[in-house]
Short mmCIF file of N, CA and C in Angstrom, two decimals:
data_model
loop_
_atom_site.label_atom_id
_atom_site.label_comp_id
_atom_site.label_asym_id
_atom_site.label_seq_id
_atom_site.Cartn_x
_atom_site.Cartn_y
_atom_site.Cartn_z
N MET K 1 86.93 108.09 86.16
CA MET K 1 87.95 108.88 86.81
C MET K 1 88.16 110.14 85.98
N THR K 2 88.13 111.25 86.64
CA THR K 2 88.35 112.52 85.95
C THR K 2 89.85 112.81 85.89
N PRO K 3 90.27 113.74 85.02
CA PRO K 3 91.69 114.13 85.01
C PRO K 3 92.16 114.60 86.39
N ASP K 4 91.31 115.33 87.12
CA ASP K 4 91.70 115.77 88.47
C ASP K 4 91.86 114.59 89.42
N ASP K 5 90.98 113.59 89.30
CA ASP K 5 91.11 112.38 90.12
C ASP K 5 92.43 111.68 89.82
N TYR K 6 92.77 111.61 88.54
CA TYR K 6 94.01 110.95 88.14
C TYR K 6 95.23 111.69 88.69
N ARG K 7 95.22 113.02 88.58
CA ARG K 7 96.33 113.81 89.11
C ARG K 7 96.44 113.63 90.62
N ALA K 8 95.31 113.58 91.31
CA ALA K 8 95.32 113.37 92.76
C ALA K 8 95.91 112.00 93.10
N ALA K 9 95.55 110.99 92.33
CA ALA K 9 96.10 109.64 92.56
C ALA K 9 97.61 109.62 92.34
N LEU K 10 98.08 110.32 91.32
CA LEU K 10 99.53 110.40 91.09
C LEU K 10 100.23 111.10 92.25
N MET K 11 99.61 112.13 92.80
CA MET K 11 100.20 112.83 93.94
C MET K 11 100.22 111.92 95.18
N GLU K 12 99.17 111.14 95.37
CA GLU K 12 99.14 110.19 96.49
C GLU K 12 100.24 109.14 96.33
N ARG K 13 100.45 108.68 95.10
CA ARG K 13 101.51 107.71 94.86
C ARG K 13 102.86 108.31 95.17
N ALA K 14 103.10 109.54 94.74
CA ALA K 14 104.38 110.21 94.99
C ALA K 14 104.60 110.37 96.50
N THR K 15 103.56 110.71 97.24
CA THR K 15 103.66 110.85 98.69
C THR K 15 104.01 109.51 99.33
N ALA K 16 103.35 108.44 98.87
CA ALA K 16 103.64 107.10 99.41
C ALA K 16 105.09 106.71 99.12
N GLN K 17 105.58 107.04 97.93
CA GLN K 17 106.97 106.72 97.59
C GLN K 17 107.95 107.48 98.48
N LEU K 18 107.65 108.74 98.77
CA LEU K 18 108.52 109.51 99.67
C LEU K 18 108.51 108.92 101.08
N ARG K 19 107.35 108.52 101.55
CA ARG K 19 107.26 107.93 102.89
C ARG K 19 107.98 106.58 102.96
N HIS K 20 107.88 105.82 101.90
CA HIS K 20 108.59 104.54 101.85
C HIS K 20 110.10 104.79 101.86
N ALA K 21 110.57 105.76 101.10
CA ALA K 21 112.00 106.09 101.08
C ALA K 21 112.48 106.55 102.44
N ALA K 22 111.61 107.21 103.22
CA ALA K 22 111.99 107.69 104.55
C ALA K 22 112.26 106.55 105.52
N VAL K 23 111.74 105.36 105.23
CA VAL K 23 111.95 104.19 106.09
C VAL K 23 113.32 103.56 105.83
N ALA K 24 113.95 103.86 104.71
CA ALA K 24 115.20 103.21 104.31
C ALA K 24 116.28 103.22 105.39
N PRO K 25 116.49 104.31 106.11
CA PRO K 25 117.53 104.28 107.15
C PRO K 25 117.18 103.39 108.34
N LEU K 26 115.93 103.02 108.47
CA LEU K 26 115.47 102.25 109.64
C LEU K 26 115.47 100.74 109.42
N ALA K 27 115.40 100.30 108.16
CA ALA K 27 115.29 98.87 107.88
C ALA K 27 115.87 98.54 106.52
N ALA K 28 116.51 97.39 106.42
CA ALA K 28 117.08 96.95 105.15
C ALA K 28 116.02 96.50 104.17
N ALA K 29 114.89 96.02 104.71
CA ALA K 29 113.81 95.54 103.85
C ALA K 29 112.54 95.42 104.69
N ILE K 30 111.44 95.24 103.99
CA ILE K 30 110.16 94.97 104.63
C ILE K 30 109.84 93.51 104.36
N VAL K 31 109.51 92.77 105.41
CA VAL K 31 109.13 91.37 105.28
C VAL K 31 107.64 91.28 105.54
N THR K 32 106.92 90.70 104.62
CA THR K 32 105.48 90.57 104.75
C THR K 32 105.03 89.29 104.05
N LEU K 33 103.79 88.96 104.20
CA LEU K 33 103.24 87.87 103.41
C LEU K 33 103.11 88.34 101.96
N SER K 34 103.02 87.40 101.06
CA SER K 34 102.82 87.76 99.66
C SER K 34 101.38 87.52 99.22
N CYS K 35 100.54 87.07 100.16
CA CYS K 35 99.15 86.79 99.84
C CYS K 35 98.35 86.77 101.15
N PRO K 36 97.03 86.92 101.07
CA PRO K 36 96.24 86.93 102.29
C PRO K 36 95.98 85.54 102.88
N GLY K 37 96.42 84.51 102.21
CA GLY K 37 96.24 83.15 102.70
C GLY K 37 96.74 82.17 101.66
N PRO K 38 96.52 80.89 101.89
CA PRO K 38 97.00 79.89 100.93
C PRO K 38 96.30 80.04 99.58
N ALA K 39 96.94 79.51 98.59
CA ALA K 39 96.37 79.53 97.24
C ALA K 39 95.00 78.87 97.27
N PRO K 40 94.03 79.45 96.56
CA PRO K 40 92.70 78.84 96.57
C PRO K 40 92.68 77.54 95.78
N LEU K 41 91.88 76.62 96.24
CA LEU K 41 91.67 75.40 95.46
C LEU K 41 90.92 75.78 94.19
N TRP K 42 91.28 75.21 93.10
CA TRP K 42 90.67 75.57 91.83
C TRP K 42 90.43 74.29 91.04
N SER K 43 89.18 74.04 90.76
CA SER K 43 88.84 72.80 90.05
C SER K 43 88.94 72.96 88.54
N GLY K 44 89.20 74.15 88.07
CA GLY K 44 89.34 74.39 86.63
C GLY K 44 88.11 75.05 86.04
N ASP K 45 88.23 75.42 84.80
CA ASP K 45 87.11 76.05 84.10
C ASP K 45 86.08 75.00 83.71
N VAL K 46 84.83 75.43 83.65
CA VAL K 46 83.74 74.55 83.24
C VAL K 46 83.33 74.96 81.84
N SER K 47 83.29 73.99 80.94
CA SER K 47 82.93 74.26 79.55
C SER K 47 81.57 74.97 79.47
N GLY K 48 81.52 76.05 78.70
CA GLY K 48 80.29 76.80 78.52
C GLY K 48 80.02 77.82 79.61
N GLN K 49 80.86 77.86 80.64
CA GLN K 49 80.70 78.81 81.74
C GLN K 49 81.80 79.88 81.66
N PRO K 50 81.59 81.03 82.29
CA PRO K 50 82.67 82.04 82.33
C PRO K 50 83.90 81.45 83.03
N LEU K 51 85.07 81.96 82.70
CA LEU K 51 86.29 81.49 83.34
C LEU K 51 86.21 81.71 84.85
N ALA K 52 86.81 80.81 85.59
CA ALA K 52 86.82 80.93 87.05
C ALA K 52 87.60 82.18 87.45
N PRO K 53 87.05 83.00 88.35
CA PRO K 53 87.75 84.23 88.74
C PRO K 53 88.97 83.98 89.60
N ARG K 54 90.02 84.73 89.38
CA ARG K 54 91.26 84.72 90.15
C ARG K 54 91.69 83.34 90.61
N PRO K 55 91.97 82.44 89.68
CA PRO K 55 92.34 81.09 90.11
C PRO K 55 93.69 81.03 90.83
N THR K 56 94.49 82.08 90.77
CA THR K 56 95.80 82.03 91.43
C THR K 56 95.86 82.89 92.68
N GLY K 57 94.75 83.49 93.10
CA GLY K 57 94.77 84.23 94.35
C GLY K 57 94.48 85.71 94.20
N ASP K 58 94.87 86.46 95.19
CA ASP K 58 94.57 87.87 95.32
C ASP K 58 95.85 88.69 95.19
N PHE K 59 95.80 89.77 94.46
CA PHE K 59 96.98 90.60 94.20
C PHE K 59 97.27 91.62 95.31
N VAL K 60 96.48 91.65 96.36
CA VAL K 60 96.52 92.73 97.34
C VAL K 60 97.92 92.97 97.93
N PHE K 61 98.73 91.94 98.10
CA PHE K 61 100.06 92.13 98.67
C PHE K 61 101.10 92.50 97.61
N ASN K 62 100.73 92.45 96.35
CA ASN K 62 101.64 92.88 95.28
C ASN K 62 101.42 94.33 94.89
N ALA K 63 100.26 94.87 95.19
CA ALA K 63 99.94 96.24 94.81
C ALA K 63 100.88 97.28 95.44
N PRO K 64 101.23 97.16 96.73
CA PRO K 64 102.11 98.19 97.30
C PRO K 64 103.47 98.28 96.61
N SER K 65 104.11 97.15 96.34
CA SER K 65 105.43 97.22 95.69
C SER K 65 105.31 97.79 94.28
N SER K 66 104.22 97.49 93.60
CA SER K 66 104.02 98.05 92.26
C SER K 66 103.84 99.56 92.33
N MET K 67 103.04 100.02 93.29
CA MET K 67 102.78 101.46 93.44
C MET K 67 104.06 102.21 93.84
N LEU K 68 104.88 101.57 94.67
CA LEU K 68 106.10 102.22 95.17
C LEU K 68 107.27 102.07 94.21
N PHE K 69 107.12 101.30 93.14
CA PHE K 69 108.21 100.96 92.22
C PHE K 69 109.34 100.26 92.99
N ALA K 70 108.96 99.46 93.97
CA ALA K 70 109.92 98.80 94.84
C ALA K 70 110.08 97.34 94.43
N PRO K 71 111.31 96.84 94.42
CA PRO K 71 111.50 95.43 94.10
C PRO K 71 110.96 94.54 95.22
N ALA K 72 110.34 93.45 94.84
CA ALA K 72 109.81 92.49 95.81
C ALA K 72 110.11 91.08 95.33
N VAL K 73 110.55 90.25 96.25
CA VAL K 73 110.85 88.86 95.95
C VAL K 73 109.96 88.00 96.85
N THR K 74 109.26 87.04 96.27
CA THR K 74 108.42 86.14 97.02
C THR K 74 109.12 84.80 97.16
N MET K 75 109.12 84.27 98.39
CA MET K 75 109.80 83.01 98.68
C MET K 75 108.81 82.01 99.26
N PRO K 76 108.90 80.75 98.87
CA PRO K 76 107.99 79.72 99.38
C PRO K 76 108.43 79.23 100.76
N LEU K 77 108.16 80.02 101.78
CA LEU K 77 108.62 79.67 103.13
C LEU K 77 107.52 79.18 104.06
N LEU K 78 106.26 79.31 103.66
CA LEU K 78 105.16 78.89 104.52
C LEU K 78 104.17 78.04 103.75
N ALA K 79 103.37 77.30 104.48
CA ALA K 79 102.27 76.55 103.87
C ALA K 79 101.17 76.40 104.92
N VAL K 80 99.95 76.39 104.45
CA VAL K 80 98.79 76.17 105.32
C VAL K 80 97.95 75.08 104.66
N GLY K 81 97.73 74.02 105.37
CA GLY K 81 96.97 72.91 104.82
C GLY K 81 97.60 72.32 103.57
N GLY K 82 98.92 72.36 103.51
CA GLY K 82 99.62 71.83 102.35
C GLY K 82 99.65 72.75 101.14
N LEU K 83 99.04 73.93 101.26
CA LEU K 83 99.03 74.89 100.16
C LEU K 83 100.01 76.02 100.45
N PRO K 84 100.73 76.50 99.43
CA PRO K 84 101.78 77.48 99.66
C PRO K 84 101.26 78.86 100.09
N VAL K 85 102.03 79.47 100.98
CA VAL K 85 101.83 80.86 101.39
C VAL K 85 103.21 81.49 101.33
N GLY K 86 103.39 82.42 100.42
CA GLY K 86 104.70 83.02 100.23
C GLY K 86 105.01 84.10 101.25
N VAL K 87 106.31 84.29 101.48
CA VAL K 87 106.83 85.40 102.27
C VAL K 87 107.49 86.35 101.29
N GLN K 88 107.16 87.63 101.41
CA GLN K 88 107.65 88.63 100.46
C GLN K 88 108.67 89.53 101.16
N LEU K 89 109.73 89.81 100.44
CA LEU K 89 110.77 90.73 100.88
C LEU K 89 110.72 91.93 99.94
N MET K 90 110.49 93.12 100.48
CA MET K 90 110.37 94.32 99.64
C MET K 90 111.42 95.34 100.05
N GLY K 91 112.09 95.90 99.05
CA GLY K 91 113.14 96.88 99.31
C GLY K 91 112.79 98.25 98.76
N GLN K 92 113.83 99.06 98.64
CA GLN K 92 113.68 100.40 98.09
C GLN K 92 113.87 100.36 96.57
N GLN K 93 113.44 101.43 95.93
CA GLN K 93 113.62 101.52 94.47
C GLN K 93 115.09 101.27 94.12
N HIS K 94 115.32 100.58 93.04
CA HIS K 94 116.65 100.31 92.48
C HIS K 94 117.49 99.37 93.35
N GLU K 95 116.87 98.65 94.28
CA GLU K 95 117.60 97.70 95.12
C GLU K 95 117.28 96.26 94.72
N ASP K 96 117.05 96.04 93.45
CA ASP K 96 116.68 94.71 92.96
C ASP K 96 117.74 93.66 93.32
N ALA K 97 119.01 93.97 93.05
CA ALA K 97 120.08 93.00 93.33
C ALA K 97 120.19 92.74 94.83
N ARG K 98 120.06 93.77 95.64
CA ARG K 98 120.14 93.61 97.09
C ARG K 98 119.00 92.73 97.60
N MET K 99 117.78 92.94 97.10
CA MET K 99 116.65 92.13 97.55
C MET K 99 116.81 90.68 97.11
N THR K 100 117.32 90.48 95.91
CA THR K 100 117.55 89.12 95.43
C THR K 100 118.59 88.42 96.29
N ALA K 101 119.66 89.13 96.65
CA ALA K 101 120.69 88.54 97.51
C ALA K 101 120.13 88.21 98.89
N MET K 102 119.33 89.12 99.44
CA MET K 102 118.73 88.86 100.76
C MET K 102 117.78 87.67 100.69
N ALA K 103 117.01 87.59 99.62
CA ALA K 103 116.08 86.46 99.46
C ALA K 103 116.85 85.15 99.34
N ARG K 104 117.94 85.17 98.60
CA ARG K 104 118.76 83.95 98.46
C ARG K 104 119.29 83.53 99.83
N TRP K 105 119.74 84.50 100.62
CA TRP K 105 120.23 84.19 101.97
C TRP K 105 119.10 83.60 102.81
N MET K 106 117.92 84.21 102.78
CA MET K 106 116.79 83.72 103.56
C MET K 106 116.44 82.28 103.17
N LEU K 107 116.40 82.01 101.86
CA LEU K 107 116.06 80.66 101.40
C LEU K 107 117.09 79.62 101.82
N SER K 108 118.35 80.03 101.93
CA SER K 108 119.38 79.07 102.32
C SER K 108 119.53 78.96 103.84
N THR K 109 118.93 79.87 104.59
CA THR K 109 119.09 79.91 106.03
C THR K 109 117.84 79.48 106.81
N ILE K 110 116.67 79.82 106.30
CA ILE K 110 115.43 79.55 107.01
C ILE K 110 114.77 78.29 106.48
N THR K 111 114.44 77.39 107.39
CA THR K 111 113.75 76.17 107.01
C THR K 111 112.27 76.50 106.79
N PRO K 112 111.72 76.17 105.63
CA PRO K 112 110.29 76.45 105.38
C PRO K 112 109.39 75.77 106.42
N VAL K 113 108.30 76.45 106.74
CA VAL K 113 107.32 75.92 107.69
C VAL K 113 106.15 75.38 106.86
N CYS K 114 105.93 74.09 106.96
CA CYS K 114 104.83 73.46 106.21
C CYS K 114 103.76 73.03 107.20
N GLY K 115 102.53 73.43 106.90
CA GLY K 115 101.46 73.05 107.82
C GLY K 115 100.17 72.80 107.11
#
């Protein structure tokens, strides 16, 4: 990555943050999955072999909140084949307490779906 590439990436991040902030008057939070599917089965590392890659899943649903500096809370509300699939609640920057309160409400109000 060149310095110009890095500066361009920072500008893209700033644009994404502005667009995310523009959604604030329209919604209290964004509700999404926290992963692309259930946690992968993992049999563990094999002695003498490289460590098993990504034994806890894929970060793809965590990247947006990190890029936006937005608080996100993951709740164990779904399951597929007995394996957990989290539901993520994402808010605006500096709304950590609000997202935590909303997540607490969701956990006390919504019955998890296990399948």
